[in-house]
Coordinates of N, CA, C and O in Angstrom, one line a residue:
M15 N -8.5 30.0 -13.6 CA -8.3 29.0 -12.5 C -8.5 29.7 -11.2 O -7.9 30.7 -10.9
N16 N -9.4 29.1 -10.3 CA -9.6 29.7 -9.0 C -8.5 29.3 -8.1 O -7.7 28.4 -8.3
R17 N -8.5 30.0 -6.9 CA -7.4 29.9 -6.0 C -7.3 28.5 -5.4 O -6.2 27.9 -5.2
S18 N -8.4 27.8 -5.1 CA -8.3 26.5 -4.5 C -7.8 25.5 -5.5 O -7.1 24.6 -5.2
T19 N -8.2 25.6 -6.8 CA -7.7 24.7 -7.8 C -6.2 24.9 -8.0 O -5.4 24.0 -8.2
E20 N -5.8 26.2 -8.0 CA -4.3 26.5 -8.1 C -3.5 25.9 -6.9 O -2.5 25.3 -7.1
M21 N -4.1 26.0 -5.7 CA -3.4 25.4 -4.6 C -3.3 23.9 -4.7 O -2.3 23.3 -4.4
M22 N -4.4 23.2 -5.2 CA -4.4 21.8 -5.4 C -3.3 21.4 -6.3 O -2.7 20.3 -6.1
N23 N -3.1 22.2 -7.4 CA -2.1 21.8 -8.4 C -0.7 21.9 -7.8 O 0.2 21.3 -8.4
Q24 N -0.5 22.6 -6.7 CA 0.8 22.8 -6.1 C 1.1 21.6 -5.2 O 2.3 21.5 -4.8
I25 N 0.1 20.8 -4.8 CA 0.3 19.7 -3.9 C 0.9 18.6 -4.7 O 0.4 18.1 -5.7
P26 N 2.1 18.0 -4.2 CA 2.7 16.9 -5.0 C 1.8 15.7 -4.9 O 1.2 15.3 -3.9
S27 N 1.7 15.0 -6.0 CA 1.0 13.7 -6.1 C 1.9 12.6 -5.8 O 3.0 12.6 -6.3
V28 N 1.4 11.6 -5.1 CA 2.2 10.4 -4.8 C 1.3 9.2 -5.1 O 0.2 9.0 -4.6
K29 N 1.9 8.4 -6.1 CA 1.2 7.2 -6.5 C 1.4 6.1 -5.4 O 2.6 5.8 -5.1
L30 N 0.4 5.6 -4.8 CA 0.4 4.6 -3.7 C -0.4 3.4 -4.1 O -1.5 3.6 -4.5
V31 N 0.2 2.3 -4.1 CA -0.5 1.0 -4.5 C -0.6 0.2 -3.2 O 0.3 0.1 -2.4
L32 N -1.8 -0.4 -3.1 CA -2.1 -1.4 -2.0 C -2.0 -2.8 -2.6 O -2.6 -3.1 -3.6
L33 N -1.1 -3.6 -1.9 CA -0.9 -5.0 -2.4 C -1.1 -5.9 -1.2 O -1.0 -5.5 0.0
G34 N -1.4 -7.1 -1.5 CA -1.6 -8.2 -0.5 C -2.6 -9.2 -1.0 O -3.2 -9.0 -2.0
D35 N -2.6 -10.3 -0.3 CA -3.4 -11.4 -0.7 C -4.9 -11.0 -0.5 O -5.2 -10.0 0.1
S36 N -5.8 -11.9 -1.0 CA -7.2 -11.6 -0.9 C -7.7 -11.7 0.5 O -7.2 -12.5 1.3
A37 N -8.6 -10.9 0.9 CA -9.3 -10.9 2.2 C -8.4 -10.5 3.4 O -8.8 -10.8 4.5
V38 N -7.4 -9.7 3.1 CA -6.5 -9.2 4.2 C -7.0 -7.9 4.7 O -6.6 -7.4 5.8
G39 N -7.9 -7.2 4.0 CA -8.5 -5.9 4.4 C -8.0 -4.7 3.7 O -8.1 -3.6 4.3
K40 N -7.4 -4.9 2.5 CA -6.9 -3.7 1.8 C -8.0 -2.7 1.5 O -7.8 -1.5 1.9
S41 N -9.1 -3.1 1.0 CA -10.2 -2.2 0.6 C -10.8 -1.6 1.9 O -11.2 -0.5 1.9
S42 N -10.9 -2.4 3.0 CA -11.4 -1.9 4.2 C -10.5 -0.8 4.8 O -11.0 0.2 5.4
I43 N -9.2 -1.0 4.7 CA -8.3 0.1 5.2 C -8.5 1.4 4.4 O -8.6 2.5 5.0
I44 N -8.6 1.3 3.1 CA -8.8 2.5 2.3 C -10.2 3.1 2.6 O -10.3 4.3 2.7
T45 N -11.2 2.3 2.7 CA -12.6 2.8 3.0 C -12.6 3.5 4.3 O -13.1 4.6 4.5
K46 N -11.9 2.9 5.3 CA -11.9 3.6 6.7 C -11.1 4.9 6.6 O -11.5 5.9 7.2
Y47 N -10.0 4.9 5.8 CA -9.2 6.1 5.7 C -9.9 7.2 5.0 O -9.9 8.4 5.4
A48 N -10.6 6.9 3.9 CA -11.3 7.9 3.0 C -12.6 8.3 3.6 O -12.9 9.5 3.5
T49 N -13.4 7.4 4.2 CA -14.8 7.8 4.5 C -15.1 7.5 6.0 O -16.2 7.8 6.4
D50 N -14.1 7.0 6.8 CA -14.3 6.7 8.2 C -15.5 5.7 8.3 O -16.2 5.8 9.3
T51 N -15.6 4.8 7.4 CA -16.7 3.7 7.5 C -16.0 2.4 7.4 O -15.0 2.2 6.8
F52 N -16.7 1.3 7.9 CA -16.3 0.0 7.7 C -17.5 -0.9 7.3 O -18.6 -0.8 7.9
V53 N -17.3 -1.6 6.2 CA -18.3 -2.5 5.7 C -18.0 -3.9 6.0 O -17.0 -4.4 5.5
E54 N -18.8 -4.6 6.8 CA -18.6 -6.0 7.1 C -18.9 -6.8 5.9 O -19.9 -6.6 5.2
G55 N -18.0 -7.8 5.7 CA -18.3 -8.8 4.6 C -18.3 -8.2 3.2 O -19.1 -8.6 2.4
R56 N -17.4 -7.2 2.9 CA -17.4 -6.6 1.6 C -17.0 -7.5 0.5 O -16.3 -8.5 0.7
E57 N -17.4 -7.2 -0.7 CA -17.1 -8.0 -1.9 C -15.6 -7.8 -2.2 O -15.0 -6.8 -2.0
A58 N -15.0 -8.8 -2.8 CA -13.6 -8.8 -3.2 C -13.5 -7.8 -4.4 O -14.3 -7.6 -5.2
T59 N -12.3 -7.1 -4.4 CA -12.0 -6.1 -5.4 C -11.7 -6.9 -6.7 O -11.0 -7.9 -6.7
I60 N -12.3 -6.4 -7.8 CA -12.0 -7.1 -9.1 C -11.0 -6.1 -9.9 O -11.4 -5.0 -10.1
G61 N -9.9 -6.6 -10.2 CA -8.9 -5.8 -10.9 C -8.3 -4.8 -10.0 O -7.3 -5.1 -9.2
A62 N -8.8 -3.6 -9.9 CA -8.3 -2.5 -9.0 C -9.3 -1.4 -8.9 O -10.2 -1.3 -9.7
A63 N -9.2 -0.7 -7.8 CA -10.1 0.5 -7.6 C -9.1 1.7 -7.3 O -8.0 1.5 -6.8
F64 N -9.6 2.8 -7.7 CA -8.8 4.1 -7.5 C -9.5 5.1 -6.6 O -10.7 5.2 -6.6
L65 N -8.7 5.8 -5.8 CA -9.1 6.8 -4.9 C -8.0 7.8 -4.8 O -6.9 7.5 -4.8
A66 N -8.4 9.1 -4.7 CA -7.4 10.2 -4.4 C -7.8 10.8 -3.1 O -9.0 11.0 -2.9
K67 N -6.8 11.1 -2.3 CA -7.1 11.7 -1.0 C -5.8 12.6 -0.6 O -4.7 12.1 -0.8
I68 N -6.1 13.7 -0.1 CA -5.0 14.6 0.4 C -4.7 14.2 1.9 O -5.6 14.0 2.7
C69 N -3.4 14.1 2.1 CA -2.9 13.8 3.5 C -2.0 14.9 3.9 O -1.0 15.2 3.2
A70 N -2.2 15.5 5.1 CA -1.4 16.6 5.6 C -0.7 16.1 6.9 O -1.4 15.5 7.7
T71 N 0.6 16.3 7.0 CA 1.3 16.1 8.2 C 1.9 17.4 8.6 O 1.6 18.5 8.0
E72 N 2.6 17.4 9.7 CA 3.2 18.7 10.2 C 4.2 19.2 9.2 O 4.4 20.4 9.1
D73 N 4.9 18.4 8.4 CA 5.9 18.7 7.5 C 5.5 19.0 6.1 O 6.1 19.9 5.4
R74 N 4.5 18.3 5.6 CA 4.2 18.4 4.2 C 2.7 17.9 4.0 O 2.1 17.3 4.8
T75 N 2.3 18.3 2.8 CA 1.0 17.8 2.3 C 1.2 17.2 1.0 O 1.9 17.7 0.1
V76 N 0.6 16.0 0.8 CA 0.6 15.3 -0.4 C -0.8 14.8 -0.8 O -1.7 14.7 0.0
K77 N -0.9 14.6 -2.1 CA -2.1 14.0 -2.6 C -1.8 12.6 -3.0 O -1.0 12.3 -3.9
F78 N -2.5 11.6 -2.3 CA -2.3 10.2 -2.6 C -3.2 9.9 -3.8 O -4.4 10.1 -3.7
D79 N -2.6 9.3 -4.8 CA -3.3 8.6 -5.9 C -3.3 7.1 -5.6 O -2.2 6.5 -5.8
I80 N -4.3 6.6 -5.0 CA -4.3 5.3 -4.4 C -4.9 4.2 -5.3 O -6.1 4.4 -5.7
W81 N -4.1 3.2 -5.6 CA -4.6 2.0 -6.4 C -4.8 0.9 -5.4 O -3.8 0.4 -4.9
D82 N -6.0 0.4 -5.3 CA -6.3 -0.7 -4.4 C -6.4 -1.9 -5.3 O -7.4 -2.0 -6.1
T83 N -5.5 -2.8 -5.3 CA -5.4 -3.9 -6.2 C -6.1 -5.2 -5.7 O -6.2 -5.4 -4.5
A84 N -6.6 -6.0 -6.6 CA -7.2 -7.3 -6.2 C -6.1 -8.2 -5.7 O -5.1 -8.3 -6.2
G85 N -6.5 -9.0 -4.7 CA -5.5 -9.9 -4.1 C -5.6 -11.3 -4.7 O -4.7 -12.2 -4.4
Q86 N -6.7 -11.6 -5.4 CA -6.8 -13.0 -5.9 C -5.7 -13.4 -6.9 O -5.3 -12.5 -7.6
E87 N -5.3 -14.6 -6.8 CA -4.2 -15.1 -7.6 C -4.4 -14.8 -9.1 O -3.5 -14.5 -9.9
R88 N -5.6 -14.9 -9.6 CA -5.9 -14.7 -11.0 C -5.6 -13.3 -11.5 O -5.5 -13.1 -12.7
F89 N -5.6 -12.3 -10.6 CA -5.3 -11.0 -11.0 C -3.8 -10.6 -10.7 O -3.4 -9.4 -11.0
R90 N -3.0 -11.5 -10.2 CA -1.7 -11.2 -9.8 C -0.8 -10.6 -10.9 O 0.0 -9.8 -10.8
S91 N -1.0 -11.2 -12.1 CA -0.2 -10.8 -13.3 C -0.5 -9.3 -13.7 O 0.3 -8.7 -14.4
L92 N -1.6 -8.7 -13.2 CA -1.9 -7.3 -13.5 C -1.2 -6.4 -12.5 O -1.1 -5.2 -12.8
A93 N -0.7 -6.9 -11.4 CA -0.2 -6.0 -10.4 C 0.9 -5.1 -10.9 O 0.9 -3.9 -10.5
P94 N 1.9 -5.6 -11.7 CA 2.9 -4.6 -12.1 C 2.4 -3.4 -12.9 O 3.0 -2.3 -12.8
M95 N 1.3 -3.6 -13.6 CA 0.7 -2.4 -14.3 C 0.3 -1.4 -13.3 O 0.4 -0.2 -13.5
Y96 N -0.2 -1.8 -12.1 CA -0.6 -0.8 -11.1 C 0.5 -0.3 -10.3 O 0.5 0.9 -9.9
Y97 N 1.6 -1.1 -10.0 CA 2.6 -0.5 -9.2 C 3.7 0.2 -10.0 O 4.7 0.8 -9.5
R98 N 3.6 0.2 -11.3 CA 4.5 0.9 -12.2 C 4.5 2.4 -11.8 O 3.4 2.9 -11.7
N99 N 5.6 3.0 -11.7 CA 5.7 4.4 -11.3 C 5.2 4.8 -9.9 O 5.0 5.9 -9.6
A100 N 4.9 3.8 -9.1 CA 4.5 4.0 -7.7 C 5.6 4.5 -6.9 O 6.8 4.1 -7.0
A101 N 5.4 5.5 -6.0 CA 6.4 6.0 -5.1 C 6.4 5.2 -3.8 O 7.4 5.1 -3.1
A102 N 5.2 4.6 -3.5 CA 5.0 3.9 -2.3 C 4.1 2.7 -2.4 O 3.2 2.8 -3.3
A103 N 4.3 1.7 -1.6 CA 3.4 0.6 -1.6 C 3.0 0.3 -0.2 O 3.8 0.3 0.7
L104 N 1.7 0.0 0.0 CA 1.2 -0.4 1.3 C 0.9 -1.9 1.1 O 0.0 -2.2 0.4
V105 N 1.7 -2.8 1.7 CA 1.6 -4.2 1.6 C 0.9 -4.7 2.9 O 1.4 -4.6 4.0
V106 N -0.3 -5.3 2.7 CA -1.1 -5.7 3.8 C -1.2 -7.2 4.0 O -1.2 -8.0 3.0
F107 N -1.1 -7.6 5.3 CA -1.4 -9.0 5.6 C -2.3 -9.1 6.8 O -2.5 -8.1 7.5
D108 N -3.0 -10.2 7.0 CA -3.9 -10.4 8.1 C -3.2 -11.1 9.2 O -2.7 -12.2 9.0
V109 N -3.1 -10.5 10.4 CA -2.4 -11.1 11.5 C -2.9 -12.4 12.0 O -2.3 -13.2 12.6
T110 N -4.2 -12.8 11.5 CA -4.8 -14.0 11.9 C -4.6 -15.1 10.8 O -5.2 -16.2 10.9
N111 N -3.8 -14.8 9.8 CA -3.6 -15.7 8.7 C -2.2 -15.7 8.3 O -1.7 -14.8 7.6
Y112 N -1.4 -16.7 8.8 CA 0.0 -16.8 8.5 C 0.4 -16.8 7.0 O 1.3 -16.2 6.6
N113 N -0.4 -17.5 6.2 CA -0.2 -17.6 4.8 C -0.2 -16.2 4.2 O 0.5 -15.9 3.2
S114 N -1.0 -15.3 4.7 CA -1.1 -13.9 4.1 C 0.2 -13.2 4.4 O 0.6 -12.3 3.6
F115 N 0.9 -13.5 5.5 CA 2.2 -12.9 5.8 C 3.3 -13.4 4.8 O 4.1 -12.6 4.3
I116 N 3.2 -14.7 4.5 CA 4.1 -15.3 3.5 C 3.8 -14.6 2.1 O 4.7 -14.2 1.4
G117 N 2.5 -14.4 1.8 CA 2.1 -13.7 0.6 C 2.6 -12.2 0.6 O 3.1 -11.8 -0.5
A118 N 2.6 -11.6 1.7 CA 3.1 -10.2 1.8 C 4.6 -10.1 1.4 O 5.0 -9.2 0.7
K119 N 5.3 -11.1 1.9 CA 6.8 -11.1 1.6 C 7.0 -11.3 0.1 O 7.9 -10.7 -0.5
R120 N 6.1 -12.1 -0.5 CA 6.3 -12.3 -2.0 C 6.0 -11.0 -2.7 O 6.6 -10.6 -3.7
W121 N 4.9 -10.3 -2.3 CA 4.6 -9.0 -2.9 C 5.8 -8.0 -2.8 O 6.1 -7.3 -3.7
I122 N 6.4 -8.0 -1.6 CA 7.5 -7.1 -1.3 C 8.7 -7.4 -2.2 O 9.3 -6.5 -2.8
D123 N 8.9 -8.7 -2.4 CA 10.0 -9.1 -3.3 C 9.8 -8.7 -4.7 O 10.8 -8.5 -5.4
E124 N 8.6 -8.6 -5.1 CA 8.2 -8.2 -6.5 C 8.4 -6.8 -6.8 O 8.6 -6.4 -7.9
L125 N 8.4 -5.9 -5.8 CA 8.4 -4.5 -6.0 C 9.8 -4.0 -6.4 O 10.8 -4.5 -5.9
P126 N 9.9 -2.9 -7.2 CA 11.1 -2.3 -7.6 C 11.8 -1.7 -6.3 O 11.1 -1.3 -5.4
S127 N 13.1 -1.7 -6.3 CA 13.8 -1.2 -5.1 C 13.6 0.2 -4.7 O 13.8 0.6 -3.6
D128 N 13.1 1.0 -5.7 CA 13.0 2.5 -5.3 C 11.6 2.8 -4.8 O 11.2 4.0 -4.6
V129 N 10.7 1.8 -4.6 CA 9.4 2.0 -4.0 C 9.5 1.9 -2.5 O 10.0 0.9 -1.9
M130 N 9.0 2.9 -1.8 CA 8.9 2.9 -0.4 C 7.9 1.9 0.1 O 6.7 1.9 -0.5
V131 N 8.2 1.0 1.0 CA 7.2 0.0 1.4 C 6.8 0.2 2.8 O 7.7 0.3 3.7
A132 N 5.5 0.2 3.0 CA 5.0 0.1 4.4 C 4.2 -1.2 4.5 O 3.3 -1.5 3.8
L133 N 4.7 -2.0 5.4 CA 4.1 -3.3 5.7 C 3.0 -3.1 6.8 O 3.3 -2.5 7.8
V134 N 1.8 -3.6 6.6 CA 0.7 -3.4 7.5 C 0.1 -4.8 7.9 O -0.3 -5.5 7.1
G135 N 0.1 -5.0 9.2 CA -0.5 -6.2 9.8 C -1.9 -5.7 10.2 O -2.1 -5.0 11.2
N136 N -2.9 -6.2 9.5 CA -4.3 -5.8 9.7 C -5.0 -6.8 10.6 O -4.6 -7.9 10.8
K137 N -6.2 -6.4 11.1 CA -7.1 -7.2 11.9 C -6.6 -7.4 13.3 O -6.9 -8.5 13.9
I138 N -6.0 -6.4 13.9 CA -5.5 -6.6 15.3 C -6.6 -6.6 16.3 O -6.4 -7.0 17.5
D139 N -7.8 -6.3 15.9 CA -9.0 -6.4 16.7 C -9.3 -7.9 17.0 O -10.0 -8.2 17.9
L140 N -8.7 -8.8 16.2 CA -8.9 -10.3 16.4 C -7.6 -10.9 17.0 O -7.2 -12.0 16.7
E141 N -7.1 -10.2 18.0 CA -5.8 -10.6 18.6 C -5.8 -12.0 19.1 O -4.8 -12.7 19.1
T142 N -6.9 -12.5 19.7 CA -7.0 -13.8 20.2 C -6.8 -14.9 19.1 O -6.5 -16.0 19.4
Q143 N -7.0 -14.5 17.9 CA -6.8 -15.4 16.8 C -5.5 -15.3 16.0 O -5.2 -15.8 15.0
R144 N -4.6 -14.4 16.6 CA -3.3 -14.1 15.9 C -2.5 -15.4 15.6 O -2.3 -16.2 16.4
Q145 N -2.0 -15.4 14.3 CA -1.1 -16.5 13.9 C 0.3 -16.0 13.5 O 1.2 -16.8 13.4
V146 N 0.4 -14.7 13.4 CA 1.7 -14.1 13.0 C 2.3 -13.4 14.2 O 1.7 -12.4 14.7
S147 N 3.4 -13.9 14.7 CA 4.0 -13.3 15.9 C 4.6 -11.9 15.6 O 5.2 -11.7 14.6
T148 N 4.5 -11.0 16.6 CA 5.1 -9.7 16.4 C 6.6 -9.8 16.3 O 7.2 -9.1 15.5
E149 N 7.2 -10.8 17.0 CA 8.6 -11.0 17.0 C 9.1 -11.4 15.6 O 10.1 -10.9 15.1
E150 N 8.4 -12.3 14.9 CA 8.7 -12.7 13.5 C 8.7 -11.5 12.6 O 9.5 -11.3 11.7
V151 N 7.6 -10.7 12.7 CA 7.5 -9.5 11.8 C 8.6 -8.5 12.1 O 9.2 -8.0 11.2
Q152 N 8.9 -8.3 13.4 CA 10.0 -7.3 13.7 C 11.3 -7.8 13.1 O 12.0 -6.9 12.6
E153 N 11.6 -9.1 13.2 CA 12.8 -9.6 12.6 C 12.8 -9.3 11.1 O 13.8 -8.9 10.5
Y154 N 11.7 -9.6 10.4 CA 11.6 -9.4 9.0 C 11.8 -7.9 8.6 O 12.5 -7.6 7.7
I155 N 11.1 -7.0 9.3 CA 11.2 -5.6 8.9 C 12.6 -5.0 9.2 O 13.0 -4.2 8.5
K156 N 13.2 -5.5 10.3 CA 14.6 -5.1 10.6 C 15.5 -5.5 9.4 O 16.4 -4.7 9.0
E157 N 15.4 -6.7 9.0 CA 16.3 -7.3 7.9 C 16.0 -6.5 6.6 O 16.9 -6.4 5.8
N158 N 14.8 -6.0 6.4 CA 14.5 -5.4 5.1 C 14.3 -3.9 5.2 O 13.8 -3.3 4.2
S159 N 14.5 -3.3 6.3 CA 14.4 -1.8 6.5 C 13.0 -1.3 6.0 O 12.9 -0.4 5.2
L160 N 11.9 -1.9 6.6 CA 10.6 -1.5 6.2 C 9.9 -0.8 7.4 O 10.2 -1.0 8.5
L161 N 9.0 0.1 7.0 CA 8.1 0.7 7.9 C 7.0 -0.4 8.3 O 6.5 -1.1 7.4
Y162 N 6.7 -0.5 9.5 CA 5.6 -1.5 9.9 C 4.7 -0.9 10.9 O 5.1 -0.3 11.9
I163 N 3.4 -1.1 10.6 CA 2.3 -0.6 11.5 C 1.2 -1.7 11.5 O 0.9 -2.3 10.5
E164 N 0.7 -1.9 12.7 CA -0.5 -2.8 12.9 C -1.7 -2.0 12.9 O -1.8 -1.0 13.6
T165 N -2.8 -2.5 12.2 CA -4.0 -1.7 12.2 C -5.2 -2.6 12.4 O -5.1 -3.9 12.4
S166 N -6.3 -2.0 12.6 CA -7.6 -2.6 12.6 C -8.5 -1.7 11.8 O -8.9 -0.6 12.2
A167 N -8.8 -2.1 10.5 CA -9.7 -1.4 9.7 C -11.1 -1.3 10.3 O -11.8 -0.3 10.2
C168 N -11.5 -2.4 11.0 CA -12.8 -2.4 11.7 C -13.0 -1.3 12.7 O -13.9 -0.6 12.7
L169 N -11.9 -1.2 13.6 CA -12.0 -0.2 14.7 C -11.4 1.1 14.3 O -11.5 2.1 15.0
G170 N -10.6 1.1 13.2 CA -9.9 2.4 12.7 C -8.6 2.6 13.4 O -7.9 3.6 13.2
T171 N -8.1 1.6 14.2 CA -6.9 1.7 14.9 C -5.7 1.8 13.9 O -5.5 1.0 13.1
N172 N -5.0 2.9 14.1 CA -3.7 3.3 13.3 C -3.9 3.4 11.8 O -2.9 3.6 11.1
V173 N -5.1 3.5 11.3 CA -5.3 3.6 9.8 C -4.8 5.0 9.4 O -4.0 5.0 8.4
D174 N -5.2 6.1 10.0 CA -4.7 7.4 9.6 C -3.2 7.4 9.8 O -2.5 8.0 8.9
H175 N -2.7 6.8 10.8 CA -1.3 6.8 11.1 C -0.5 6.2 10.0 O 0.6 6.8 9.7
V176 N -0.9 5.2 9.4 CA -0.2 4.5 8.3 C 0.0 5.5 7.2 O 1.1 5.7 6.7
F177 N -1.0 6.2 6.8 CA -1.0 7.1 5.6 C -0.1 8.4 6.0 O 0.7 8.8 5.1
K178 N -0.2 8.8 7.2 CA 0.7 10.0 7.6 C 2.1 9.6 7.6 O 3.0 10.3 7.2
E179 N 2.4 8.4 8.1 CA 3.8 7.9 8.0 C 4.4 7.8 6.6 O 5.5 8.1 6.3
I180 N 3.5 7.3 5.7 CA 3.9 7.2 4.3 C 4.2 8.6 3.8 O 5.2 8.9 3.1
A181 N 3.3 9.5 4.1 CA 3.4 10.9 3.6 C 4.7 11.5 4.1 O 5.4 12.3 3.4
R182 N 5.0 11.2 5.4 CA 6.2 11.8 6.0 C 7.5 11.2 5.4 O 8.5 11.9 5.3
N183 N 7.5 10.0 5.0 CA 8.7 9.3 4.6 C 8.9 9.1 3.1 O 10.0 8.7 2.7
V184 N 7.9 9.2 2.3 CA 8.0 8.9 0.9 C 8.8 10.0 0.2 O 8.8 11.2 0.5
S185 N 9.6 9.5 -0.8 CA 10.4 10.5 -1.6 C 9.5 11.1 -2.6 O 8.7 10.4 -3.3
L186 N 9.6 12.4 -2.7 CA 8.8 13.1 -3.7 C 9.5 13.4 -5.0 O 9.0 14.0 -5.9
R187 N 10.7 12.8 -5.1 CA 11.5 12.9 -6.4 C 10.9 12.0 -7.5 O 10.5 10.9 -7.2
K188 N 10.9 12.5 -8.7 CA 10.5 11.7 -9.8 C 11.7 10.8 -10.2 O 12.9 11.2 -10.1
P189 N 11.4 9.6 -10.7 CA 12.6 8.7 -11.2 C 13.3 9.4 -12.3 O 12.7 10.1 -13.1
S190 N 14.6 9.1 -12.5 CA 15.3 9.6 -13.6 C 14.7 9.1 -14.9 O 14.0 8.1 -14.9
R191 N 15.1 9.7 -16.0 CA 14.6 9.2 -17.3 C 15.0 7.8 -17.6 O 14.2 7.0 -18.0
A192 N 16.3 7.4 -17.2 CA 16.7 6.1 -17.5 C 16.0 5.1 -16.6 O 15.6 4.0 -17.0
R193 N 15.7 5.5 -15.3 CA 15.0 4.6 -14.4 C 13.5 4.4 -14.9 O 12.9 3.4 -14.8
Q194 N 12.9 5.5 -15.4 CA 11.6 5.5 -15.9 C 11.5 4.5 -17.1 O 10.5 3.7 -17.2
I195 N 12.5 4.5 -18.0 CA 12.5 3.6 -19.1 C 12.6 2.2 -18.7 O 11.9 1.3 -19.1
E196 N 13.4 2.0 -17.6 CA 13.6 0.6 -17.1 C 12.3 0.1 -16.4 O 11.9 -1.0 -16.7
L197 N 11.6 1.0 -15.7 CA 10.3 0.7 -15.1 C 9.3 0.3 -16.1 O 8.5 -0.6 -16.0
D198 N 9.2 1.1 -17.2 CA 8.3 0.9 -18.3 C 8.5 -0.5 -18.9 O 7.6 -1.2 -19.3
K199 N 9.8 -0.8 -19.1 CA 10.2 -2.1 -19.8 C 9.8 -3.3 -18.9 O 9.2 -4.3 -19.3
Q200 N 10.0 -3.1 -17.5 CA 9.6 -4.2 -16.6 C 8.1 -4.4 -16.6 O 7.7 -5.5 -16.6
A201 N 7.4 -3.3 -16.6 CA 5.9 -3.4 -16.6 C 5.4 -4.1 -17.9 O 4.5 -4.9 -17.9
Q202 N 6.1 -3.7 -19.0 CA 5.7 -4.3 -20.3 C 6.0 -5.8 -20.3 O 5.1 -6.6 -20.8
R203 N 7.1 -6.2 -19.8 CA 7.5 -7.6 -19.8 C 6.5 -8.4 -18.9 O 6.1 -9.5 -19.2
S204 N 6.2 -7.8 -17.7 CA 5.2 -8.4 -16.8 C 3.9 -8.6 -17.4 O 3.2 -9.6 -17.2
S205 N 3.4 -7.6 -18.1 CA 2.1 -7.7 -18.7 C 2.0 -8.6 -19.9 O 1.0 -9.2 -20.2
C206 N 3.2 -8.9 -20.5 CA 3.2 -9.8 -21.7 C 3.3 -11.2 -21.2 O 3.1 -12.2 -22.0
A207 N 3.7 -11.5 -19.9 CA 3.9 -12.8 -19.4 C 2.6 -13.5 -19.0 O 2.7 -14.6 -18.4
C208 N 1.5 -12.9 -19.3 CA 0.2 -13.5 -18.9 C -0.1 -14.8 -19.6 O 0.1 -15.1 -20.7

């Protein structure tokens, strides 16, 4: 094993799942983060897409194993399979679409309590079309103790910052054996409910 492979194996892996309604910009955020590109009018994700990327902060370095899930309702029953064993979730809504904020709350309610949640209001480059007030979001995140960041995948505003904040704040502990069994049972029940 060469030295760089050995170093890579020492970096802790963090399973990160992206959740949110369709067309809120989840895939655009990931693409901007991973490749610094933005694709206008991209196709909807089918099922899920996977990407791994190393994120370094002043305090630590982690390897994100990122699952970008489809937001369409017909794929919603598959989501528990992707967020099972996740250490963190990035839940995205579109600031110009109030219904997507309601959807983000539903996604958050679905997550196990031990998953770190970062709520992201995307598309702030379309500020003049904003439907979700900053005050309403601030009240919600305060009540639920969530990390909140507004981004523009199109312009790249705060995209790197979101991932660095998750890397800084996510717990690197593995769930206990009992918790792991509970998570596996929850995922199995969810996948059987199709």
